[in-house]
GROMACS .gro file of C-alpha atoms in nm:
model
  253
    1UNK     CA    1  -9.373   3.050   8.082
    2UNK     CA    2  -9.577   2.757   7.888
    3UNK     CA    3  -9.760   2.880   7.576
    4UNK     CA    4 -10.069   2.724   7.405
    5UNK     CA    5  -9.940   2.588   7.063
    6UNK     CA    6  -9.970   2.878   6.807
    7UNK     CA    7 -10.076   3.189   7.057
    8UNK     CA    8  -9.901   3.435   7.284
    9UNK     CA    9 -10.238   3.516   7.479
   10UNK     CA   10 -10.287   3.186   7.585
   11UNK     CA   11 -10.004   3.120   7.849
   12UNK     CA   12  -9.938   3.028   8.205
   13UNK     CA   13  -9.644   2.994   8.486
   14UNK     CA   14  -9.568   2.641   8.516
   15UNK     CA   15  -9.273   2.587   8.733
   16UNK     CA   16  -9.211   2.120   8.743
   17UNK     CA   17  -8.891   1.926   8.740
   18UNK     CA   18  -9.002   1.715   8.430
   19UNK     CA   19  -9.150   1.713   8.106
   20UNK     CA   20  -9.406   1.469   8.203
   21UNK     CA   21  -9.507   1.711   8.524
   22UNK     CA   22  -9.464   2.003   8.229
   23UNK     CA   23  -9.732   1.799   8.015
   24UNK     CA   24  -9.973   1.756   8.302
   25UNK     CA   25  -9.997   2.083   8.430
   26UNK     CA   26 -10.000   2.275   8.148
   27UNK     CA   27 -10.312   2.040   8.018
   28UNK     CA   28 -10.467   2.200   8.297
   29UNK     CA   29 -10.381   2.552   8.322
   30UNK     CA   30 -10.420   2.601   7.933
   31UNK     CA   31 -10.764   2.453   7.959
   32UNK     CA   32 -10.628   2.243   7.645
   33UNK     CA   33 -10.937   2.003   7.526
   34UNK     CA   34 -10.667   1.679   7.507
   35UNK     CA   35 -10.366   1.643   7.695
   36UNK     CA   36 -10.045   1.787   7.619
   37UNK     CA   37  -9.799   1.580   7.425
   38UNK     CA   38  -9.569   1.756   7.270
   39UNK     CA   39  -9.310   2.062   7.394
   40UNK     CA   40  -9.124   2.334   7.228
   41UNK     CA   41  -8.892   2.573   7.188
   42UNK     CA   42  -8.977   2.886   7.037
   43UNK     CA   43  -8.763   2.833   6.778
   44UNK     CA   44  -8.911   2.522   6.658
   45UNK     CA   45  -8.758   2.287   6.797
   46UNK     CA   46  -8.868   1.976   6.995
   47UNK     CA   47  -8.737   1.911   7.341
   48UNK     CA   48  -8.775   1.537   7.527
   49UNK     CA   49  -8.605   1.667   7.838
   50UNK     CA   50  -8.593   1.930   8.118
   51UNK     CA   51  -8.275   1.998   8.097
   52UNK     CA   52  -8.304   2.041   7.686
   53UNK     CA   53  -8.475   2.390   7.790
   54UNK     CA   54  -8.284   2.673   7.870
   55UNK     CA   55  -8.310   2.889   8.180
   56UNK     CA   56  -8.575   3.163   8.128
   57UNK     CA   57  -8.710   3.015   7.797
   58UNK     CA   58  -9.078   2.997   7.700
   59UNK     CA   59  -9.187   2.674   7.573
   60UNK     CA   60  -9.507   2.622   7.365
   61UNK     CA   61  -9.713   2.347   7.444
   62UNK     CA   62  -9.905   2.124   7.179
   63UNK     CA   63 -10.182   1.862   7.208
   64UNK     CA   64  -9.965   1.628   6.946
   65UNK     CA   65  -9.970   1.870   6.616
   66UNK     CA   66  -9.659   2.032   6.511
   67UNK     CA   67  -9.575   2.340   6.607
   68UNK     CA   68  -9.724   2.669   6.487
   69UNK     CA   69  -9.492   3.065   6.506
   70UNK     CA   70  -9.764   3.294   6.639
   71UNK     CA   71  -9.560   3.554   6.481
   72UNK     CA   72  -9.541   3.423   6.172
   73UNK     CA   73  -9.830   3.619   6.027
   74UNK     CA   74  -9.636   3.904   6.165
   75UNK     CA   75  -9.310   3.799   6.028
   76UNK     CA   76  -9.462   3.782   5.650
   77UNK     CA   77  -9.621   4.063   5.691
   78UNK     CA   78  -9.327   4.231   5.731
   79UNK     CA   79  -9.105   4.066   5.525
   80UNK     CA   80  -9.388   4.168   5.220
   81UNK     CA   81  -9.381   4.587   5.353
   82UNK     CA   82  -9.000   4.562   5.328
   83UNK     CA   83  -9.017   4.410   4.986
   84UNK     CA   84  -9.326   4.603   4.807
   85UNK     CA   85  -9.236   4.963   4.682
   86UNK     CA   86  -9.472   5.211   4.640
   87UNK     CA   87  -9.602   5.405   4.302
   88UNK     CA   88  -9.806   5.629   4.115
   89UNK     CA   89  -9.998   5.332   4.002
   90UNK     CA   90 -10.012   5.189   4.377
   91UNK     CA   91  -9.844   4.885   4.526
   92UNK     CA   92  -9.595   4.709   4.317
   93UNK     CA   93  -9.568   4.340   4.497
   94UNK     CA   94  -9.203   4.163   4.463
   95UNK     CA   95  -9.168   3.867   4.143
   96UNK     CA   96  -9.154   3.626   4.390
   97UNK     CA   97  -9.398   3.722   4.601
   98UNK     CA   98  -9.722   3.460   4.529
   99UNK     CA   99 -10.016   3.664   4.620
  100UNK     CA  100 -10.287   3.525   4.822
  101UNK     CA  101 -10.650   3.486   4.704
  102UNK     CA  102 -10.933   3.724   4.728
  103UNK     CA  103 -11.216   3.686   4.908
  104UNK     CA  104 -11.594   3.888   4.855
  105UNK     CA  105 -11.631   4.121   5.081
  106UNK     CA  106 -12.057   4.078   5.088
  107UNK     CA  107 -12.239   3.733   5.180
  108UNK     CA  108 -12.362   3.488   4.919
  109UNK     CA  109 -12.697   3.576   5.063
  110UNK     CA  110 -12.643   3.973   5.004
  111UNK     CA  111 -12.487   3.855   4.691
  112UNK     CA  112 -12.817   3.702   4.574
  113UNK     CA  113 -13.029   3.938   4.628
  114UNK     CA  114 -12.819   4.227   4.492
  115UNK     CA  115 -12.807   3.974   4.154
  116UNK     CA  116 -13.194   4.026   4.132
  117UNK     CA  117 -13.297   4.253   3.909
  118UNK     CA  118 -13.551   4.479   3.978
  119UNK     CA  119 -13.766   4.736   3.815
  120UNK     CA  120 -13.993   4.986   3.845
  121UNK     CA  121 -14.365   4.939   3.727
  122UNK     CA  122 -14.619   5.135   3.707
  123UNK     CA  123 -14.947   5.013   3.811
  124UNK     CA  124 -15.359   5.081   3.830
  125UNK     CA  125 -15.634   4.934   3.970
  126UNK     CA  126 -15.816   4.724   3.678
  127UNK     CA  127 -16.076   4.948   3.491
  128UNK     CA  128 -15.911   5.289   3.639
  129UNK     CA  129 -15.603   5.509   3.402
  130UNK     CA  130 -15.531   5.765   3.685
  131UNK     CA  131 -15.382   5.773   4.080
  132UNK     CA  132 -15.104   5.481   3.931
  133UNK     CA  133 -14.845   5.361   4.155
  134UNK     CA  134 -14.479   5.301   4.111
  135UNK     CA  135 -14.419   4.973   4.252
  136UNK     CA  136 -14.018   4.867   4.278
  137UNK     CA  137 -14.019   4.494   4.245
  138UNK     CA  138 -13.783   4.176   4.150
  139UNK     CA  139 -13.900   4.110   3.788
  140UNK     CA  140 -13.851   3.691   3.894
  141UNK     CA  141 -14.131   3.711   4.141
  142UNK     CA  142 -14.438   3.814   4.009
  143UNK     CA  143 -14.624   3.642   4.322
  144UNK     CA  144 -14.425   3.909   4.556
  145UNK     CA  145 -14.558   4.175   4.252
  146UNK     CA  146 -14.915   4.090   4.325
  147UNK     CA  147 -14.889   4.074   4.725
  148UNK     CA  148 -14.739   4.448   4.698
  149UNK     CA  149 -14.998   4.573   4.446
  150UNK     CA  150 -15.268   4.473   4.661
  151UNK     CA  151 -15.141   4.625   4.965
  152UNK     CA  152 -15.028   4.962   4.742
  153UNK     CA  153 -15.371   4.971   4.568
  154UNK     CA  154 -15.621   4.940   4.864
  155UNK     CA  155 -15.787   4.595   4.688
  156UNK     CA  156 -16.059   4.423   4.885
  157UNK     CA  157 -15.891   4.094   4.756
  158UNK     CA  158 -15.541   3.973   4.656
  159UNK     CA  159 -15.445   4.094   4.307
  160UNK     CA  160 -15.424   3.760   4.076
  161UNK     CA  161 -15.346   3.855   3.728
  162UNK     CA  162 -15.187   4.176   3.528
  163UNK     CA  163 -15.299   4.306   3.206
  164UNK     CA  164 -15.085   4.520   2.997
  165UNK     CA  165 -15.280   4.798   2.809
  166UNK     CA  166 -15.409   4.608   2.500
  167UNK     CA  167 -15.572   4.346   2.765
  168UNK     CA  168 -15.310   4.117   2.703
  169UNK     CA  169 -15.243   3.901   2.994
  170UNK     CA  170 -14.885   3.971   3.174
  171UNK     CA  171 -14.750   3.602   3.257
  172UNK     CA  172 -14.420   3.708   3.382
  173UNK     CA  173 -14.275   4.072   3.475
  174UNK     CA  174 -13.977   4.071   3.238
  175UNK     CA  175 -14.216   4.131   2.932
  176UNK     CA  176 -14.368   4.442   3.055
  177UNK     CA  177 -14.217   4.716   2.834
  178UNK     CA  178 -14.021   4.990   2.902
  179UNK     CA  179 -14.178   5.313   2.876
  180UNK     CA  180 -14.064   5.556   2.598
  181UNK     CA  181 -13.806   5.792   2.691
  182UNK     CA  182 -14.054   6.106   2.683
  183UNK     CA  183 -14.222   5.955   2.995
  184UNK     CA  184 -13.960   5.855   3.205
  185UNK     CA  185 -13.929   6.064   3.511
  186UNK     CA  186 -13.588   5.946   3.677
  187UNK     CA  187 -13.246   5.775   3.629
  188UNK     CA  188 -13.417   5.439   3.686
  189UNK     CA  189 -13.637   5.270   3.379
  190UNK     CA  190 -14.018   5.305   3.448
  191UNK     CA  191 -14.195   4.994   3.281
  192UNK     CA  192 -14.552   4.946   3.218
  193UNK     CA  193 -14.875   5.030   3.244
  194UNK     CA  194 -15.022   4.738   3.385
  195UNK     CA  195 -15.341   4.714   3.530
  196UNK     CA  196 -15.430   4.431   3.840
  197UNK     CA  197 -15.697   4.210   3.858
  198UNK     CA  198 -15.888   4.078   4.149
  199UNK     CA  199 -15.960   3.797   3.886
  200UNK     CA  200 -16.228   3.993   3.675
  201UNK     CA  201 -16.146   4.027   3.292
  202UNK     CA  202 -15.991   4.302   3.167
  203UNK     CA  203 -16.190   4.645   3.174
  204UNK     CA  204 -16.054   4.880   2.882
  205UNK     CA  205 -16.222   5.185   3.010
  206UNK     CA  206 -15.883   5.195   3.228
  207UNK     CA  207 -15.642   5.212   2.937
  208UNK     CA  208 -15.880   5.493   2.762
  209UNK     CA  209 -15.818   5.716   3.063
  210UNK     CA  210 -15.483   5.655   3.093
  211UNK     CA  211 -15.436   5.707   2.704
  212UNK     CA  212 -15.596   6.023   2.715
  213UNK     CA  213 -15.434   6.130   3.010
  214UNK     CA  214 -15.110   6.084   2.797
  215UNK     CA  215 -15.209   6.256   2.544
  216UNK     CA  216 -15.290   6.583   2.732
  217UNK     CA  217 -14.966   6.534   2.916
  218UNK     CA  218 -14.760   6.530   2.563
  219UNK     CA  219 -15.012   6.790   2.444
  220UNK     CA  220 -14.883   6.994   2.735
  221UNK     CA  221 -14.499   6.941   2.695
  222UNK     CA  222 -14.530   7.008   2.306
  223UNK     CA  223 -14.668   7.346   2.325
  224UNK     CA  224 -14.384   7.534   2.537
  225UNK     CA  225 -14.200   7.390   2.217
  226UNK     CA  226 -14.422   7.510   1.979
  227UNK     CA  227 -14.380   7.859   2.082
  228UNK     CA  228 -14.001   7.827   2.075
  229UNK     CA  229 -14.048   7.703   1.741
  230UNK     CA  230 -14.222   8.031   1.612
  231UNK     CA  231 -14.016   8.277   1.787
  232UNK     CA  232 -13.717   8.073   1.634
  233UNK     CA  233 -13.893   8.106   1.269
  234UNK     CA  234 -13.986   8.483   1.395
  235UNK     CA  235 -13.621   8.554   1.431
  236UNK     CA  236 -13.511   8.425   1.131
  237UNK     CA  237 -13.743   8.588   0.964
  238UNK     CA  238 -13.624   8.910   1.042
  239UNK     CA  239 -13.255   8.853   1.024
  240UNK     CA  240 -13.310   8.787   0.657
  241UNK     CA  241 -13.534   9.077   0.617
  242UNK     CA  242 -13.238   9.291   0.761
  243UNK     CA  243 -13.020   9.173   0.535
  244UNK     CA  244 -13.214   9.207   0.227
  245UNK     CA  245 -13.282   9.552   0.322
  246UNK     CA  246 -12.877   9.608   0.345
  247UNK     CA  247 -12.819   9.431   0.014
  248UNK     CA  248 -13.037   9.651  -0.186
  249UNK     CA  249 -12.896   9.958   0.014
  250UNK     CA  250 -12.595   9.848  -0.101
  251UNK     CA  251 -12.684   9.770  -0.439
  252UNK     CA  252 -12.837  10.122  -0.493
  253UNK     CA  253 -12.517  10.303  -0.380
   0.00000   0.00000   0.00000
């Protein structure tokens, strides 16, 4: 049986009285793209002439390279089970075992995007502090930003400029702020406010509403706490009165 150099799936019956027949037929029946040159044994070795092979012996056929073990992947394999030992810690290779190197799992074009980093922003309409959006973008492109807000935000025209809520124009996304920590809503960092712009100026009224929208939120949050905070004083209040009224009991006896 005549193998393709370096496979075991690869084969055909070749039955020829010479190497040079060997050579020419198996170019053909191992759809090889140049001819065959070279024979061998699957040992290794090199044979020159028919009578070099033994009876019953597969011979591997090369187009002039040197010979390649299919099984050698195999082989090292394993040779490298037999030799590793196995741990609490995991897999303990041998000394003298060089280890191969890694390769990522994930593309370099997963890998880039996964190295963006992106945020969440919260956005309104220019000249409006209420029905926001929380738009999750790549803070590098601020064009991609814009293209979303308009599309989020129902604008006639493409959004062309942010404002942060002083009016300050927003040149690129990494210097929107964070919000503060009594306003975040989830695991992820909100930033913002920033208002879009069809290209008009900024309109404060926006940031007034928003502002006071705030401010009745906190106002809202602070009073649950404000009740805790007399019931607490409440308490305490009349543990000490308790004991006062047992000390002097005391002190009378």
């Amino acid at each position: 049986m005549a193998f393709k150099n370096g496979t075991k799936h690869v084969f055909a019956k070749v039955t020829v009285p010479n190497i040079d027949m060997l050579l020419e037929e198996s170019t053909m029946k191992l759809n090889l793209i140049s001819a065959a040159r070279r024979v061998f044994l699957p040992c290794g070795k090199e044979v020159f002439q028919a009578q070099d092979i033994p009876p019953d012996t597969d011979v591997y056929i090369s187009s002039g390279e040197s010979f390649v073990d299919p099984l050698k992947t195999i082989k090292d394999h394993l040779s490298l089970t037999k030799a590793v030992s196995w741990t609490m810690n995991g897999i303990v290779l041998p000394l003298d075992k060089e280890r191969g190197k890694t390769k990522p799992i994930i593309s370099k074009r997963m890998k880039n995007l996964t190295e963006k980093t992106t945020a969440r922003i919260l956005v309104f309409k220019n000249g409006t502090g209420q029905d926001g959006y929380e738009i999750i973008s790549p803070l590098e492109e601020k064009e991609q930003f814009l293209d979303m807000c308009t599309q989020r935000l129902d604008l006639l025209t493409r959004g062309k400029c942010l404002y942060n809520w002083i009016g300050k124009r927003v040149t690129h996304l990494k210097t929107v702020p964070l919000l503060d920590k009594c306003l975040q809503n989830s695991i992820t960092p909100l930033r913002g406010p920033v208002w879009v712009s069809k290209g008009e100026g900024f309109i404060p009224s926006g940031a007034k509403i928003y502002l006071q929208g705030l401010l009745w939120a906190l106002h809202q949050k602070l009073k649950p706490a404000r009740d805790y905070s007399k019931q607490v004083r409440r308490k305490h209040f009349l543990e000490a009165t308790v004991l006062l009224q047992l000390y002097f009991c005391s002190y009378r006896q």
